[in-house]
Coordinates of C-alpha atoms in Angstrom, one line a residue:
M1 CA 17.4 14.3 -34.2
A2 CA 14.7 15.9 -32.0
I3 CA 14.4 14.7 -28.4
R4 CA 11.0 13.6 -27.5
E5 CA 9.6 15.4 -24.5
K6 CA 8.0 13.3 -21.9
S7 CA 4.3 13.9 -21.2
K8 CA 3.1 13.6 -17.6
E9 CA -0.4 12.7 -18.9
K10 CA 1.0 9.8 -20.9
R11 CA 3.0 8.5 -18.0
N12 CA 0.0 8.7 -15.7
A13 CA -2.2 7.0 -18.4
L14 CA 0.4 4.1 -18.5
L15 CA 0.4 3.8 -14.7
K16 CA -3.4 3.9 -14.5
A17 CA -3.6 1.2 -17.3
T18 CA -1.1 -0.9 -15.5
L19 CA -3.0 -0.6 -12.2
N20 CA -6.3 -1.6 -14.0
L21 CA -4.9 -4.5 -15.8
V22 CA -2.9 -5.9 -12.9
N23 CA -5.9 -5.6 -10.6
N24 CA -8.3 -7.3 -13.1
N25 CA -6.0 -9.8 -14.8
G26 CA -2.9 -10.3 -12.5
F27 CA 0.7 -9.3 -13.1
H28 CA 1.4 -12.0 -15.7
D29 CA -1.7 -11.2 -17.8
A30 CA -0.8 -7.5 -18.1
P31 CA 1.5 -7.4 -21.1
M32 CA 3.1 -4.2 -22.3
S33 CA 0.9 -4.3 -25.5
K34 CA -2.3 -4.3 -23.5
I35 CA -1.0 -1.6 -21.2
A36 CA -0.1 0.6 -24.2
K37 CA -3.5 -0.1 -25.9
M38 CA -5.4 0.8 -22.7
A39 CA -3.3 3.9 -22.2
N40 CA -4.0 4.8 -25.8
V41 CA -0.3 5.1 -26.7
S42 CA 2.0 3.1 -29.0
P43 CA 3.9 0.2 -27.3
A44 CA 7.2 2.0 -28.1
T45 CA 6.0 5.0 -26.1
I46 CA 6.1 3.0 -22.9
Y47 CA 9.9 2.8 -23.2
I48 CA 10.2 6.5 -23.1
Y49 CA 9.0 6.4 -19.6
F50 CA 10.0 3.0 -18.3
E51 CA 12.9 0.7 -19.0
N52 CA 10.7 -2.4 -19.1
K53 CA 7.7 -4.0 -17.4
Q54 CA 9.6 -4.5 -14.2
D55 CA 10.5 -0.9 -14.0
L56 CA 6.9 0.1 -14.7
I57 CA 5.5 -2.1 -12.0
N58 CA 8.2 -1.0 -9.5
Q59 CA 7.5 2.7 -10.2
L60 CA 3.8 2.2 -9.8
Y61 CA 4.3 0.3 -6.6
L62 CA 6.6 3.0 -5.1
E63 CA 4.2 5.8 -6.1
L64 CA 1.3 4.1 -4.5
K65 CA 3.3 3.1 -1.4
I66 CA 4.2 6.8 -0.9
S67 CA 0.6 7.8 -1.3
Y68 CA -0.4 5.1 1.1
T69 CA 2.1 6.1 3.8
K70 CA 1.3 9.8 3.4
Q71 CA -2.3 9.0 4.3
A72 CA -1.2 6.6 7.1
F73 CA 0.9 9.3 8.8
K74 CA -1.3 12.3 7.9
D75 CA -1.5 14.6 11.0
Y76 CA 0.4 12.0 13.1
S77 CA 2.6 13.1 15.9
E78 CA 5.3 10.9 17.4
N79 CA 4.5 12.6 20.8
M80 CA 1.2 10.8 21.0
P81 CA 0.9 8.0 23.5
V82 CA 1.6 4.6 21.9
K83 CA -1.9 3.2 21.8
K84 CA -3.4 6.5 20.7
A85 CA -0.8 6.9 18.0
F86 CA -1.3 3.3 16.7
E87 CA -5.1 3.9 16.7
F88 CA -4.6 7.1 14.7
I89 CA -2.3 5.5 12.1
W90 CA -4.5 2.3 11.9
Y91 CA -7.6 4.3 11.1
N92 CA -5.7 6.4 8.6
I93 CA -4.7 3.2 6.9
A94 CA -8.3 1.9 7.0
D95 CA -9.5 5.1 5.5
Y96 CA -7.0 4.8 2.6
K97 CA -7.9 1.1 2.0
L98 CA -11.6 2.0 1.9
K99 CA -11.4 5.1 -0.2
Q100 CA -8.5 4.2 -2.5
V101 CA -9.7 0.7 -3.2
E102 CA -7.9 0.1 -6.5
E103 CA -4.6 1.4 -5.2
A104 CA -5.0 -0.6 -2.0
W105 CA -5.8 -3.8 -4.0
F106 CA -2.7 -3.3 -6.1
L107 CA -0.5 -2.9 -3.0
S108 CA -2.1 -5.9 -1.4
Q109 CA -1.2 -8.0 -4.5
C110 CA 2.4 -6.6 -4.3
D111 CA 2.7 -7.8 -0.7
N112 CA 2.0 -11.3 -2.0
T113 CA 4.2 -11.5 -5.0
T114 CA 7.8 -11.5 -6.0
M115 CA 7.1 -9.2 -9.0
I116 CA 8.4 -6.2 -7.0
D117 CA 12.2 -6.2 -6.9
E118 CA 14.0 -6.2 -3.6
V119 CA 15.3 -2.6 -4.1
S120 CA 11.8 -1.3 -4.5
V121 CA 10.5 -3.4 -1.5
Q122 CA 13.2 -1.9 0.7
E123 CA 12.5 1.6 -0.6
G124 CA 8.8 1.1 0.1
L125 CA 9.5 -0.1 3.7
K126 CA 11.4 3.1 4.4
H127 CA 8.1 5.0 4.1
L128 CA 6.7 2.9 6.9
Q129 CA 9.4 4.0 9.3
P130 CA 7.2 6.1 11.6
L131 CA 5.1 3.0 12.3
L132 CA 8.2 0.9 12.9
D133 CA 9.5 3.6 15.3
L134 CA 6.2 3.7 17.1
W135 CA 6.3 -0.1 17.6
E136 CA 9.9 0.1 18.8
K137 CA 8.9 2.8 21.3
G138 CA 6.0 0.7 22.5
Q139 CA 8.3 -2.3 22.9
K140 CA 10.7 -0.2 25.0
E141 CA 7.8 1.0 27.1
G142 CA 6.6 -2.6 27.6
I143 CA 3.3 -2.0 25.8
I144 CA 3.9 -3.8 22.5
K145 CA 5.0 -7.4 22.2
D146 CA 8.8 -7.8 21.6
V147 CA 8.5 -9.5 18.2
S148 CA 9.6 -8.7 14.7
P149 CA 7.9 -5.7 13.0
Y150 CA 7.0 -8.1 10.2
I151 CA 4.9 -10.1 12.7
L152 CA 3.4 -6.9 14.1
Y153 CA 2.4 -5.8 10.6
A154 CA 1.1 -9.2 9.7
Y155 CA -1.3 -9.3 12.7
A156 CA -2.2 -5.6 13.0
I157 CA -2.3 -4.2 9.5
N158 CA -2.7 -7.1 7.0
P159 CA -6.1 -8.1 8.3
L160 CA -7.4 -4.8 6.9
A161 CA -6.4 -5.9 3.4
F162 CA -8.3 -9.2 3.9
L163 CA -11.4 -7.4 5.1
M164 CA -11.1 -4.9 2.1
N165 CA -10.8 -7.9 -0.3
M166 CA -13.8 -9.6 1.2
Q167 CA -15.8 -6.4 0.9
K168 CA -14.6 -6.0 -2.7
R169 CA -15.9 -9.5 -3.4
G170 CA -19.3 -8.7 -1.8
L171 CA -18.8 -11.2 1.0
Y172 CA -18.5 -8.7 3.9
Q173 CA -19.6 -5.2 4.6
I174 CA -17.3 -2.9 6.5
N175 CA -19.1 -0.4 8.7
Q176 CA -18.2 1.6 11.8
E177 CA -18.9 -1.2 14.2
S178 CA -16.8 -3.7 12.3
L179 CA -14.0 -1.2 12.0
E180 CA -14.0 -0.7 15.7
Q181 CA -13.9 -4.5 16.2
A182 CA -11.1 -4.8 13.7
F183 CA -9.1 -2.1 15.4
Q184 CA -9.5 -3.7 18.8
S185 CA -8.5 -7.1 17.4
A186 CA -5.4 -5.5 15.8
W187 CA -4.5 -3.8 19.1
D188 CA -5.1 -6.9 21.1
S189 CA -2.8 -8.9 18.7
I190 CA 0.2 -6.7 19.3
R191 CA -0.2 -5.4 22.9
I192 CA 1.3 -7.1 25.9

């Protein structure tokens, strides 16, 4: 029996189809049959690349989380002063969310669902470690509030997702002035 060779193009097509269907229809209305059809492959082909829908969703989540955090920490140095470092990372995240809208929308949905398994969530969090380390450094220096990193993330980073979603719906327009206001609000929410 011949072993079927995996095609990177087919795998990417499946990931792209999943991203599109989940973003437009939600997790539950993105069945494997629709994913296969949109990717222009047979439904059985999906199982060459992924164990099941959960595996497909988890792998897409992790790939996008890695892409997101690479952008977030691009050209970042842990030697920067805390506020400057946070500002640098924050604007990198904003840039990702504004330029990689579909990917950011998917990650935003993942933050608000139980569809991503705990192992994948924990793996995704590992990629945020430089930000967590920065906040810990800021807490030790008496610059950042001594609260959970989840609270810091909720107040400093999650509002970007909200603004991005409002822009996607046509209810708000993000520009340089609003970005500056959003950053200042984020900083004010976590600083002492």
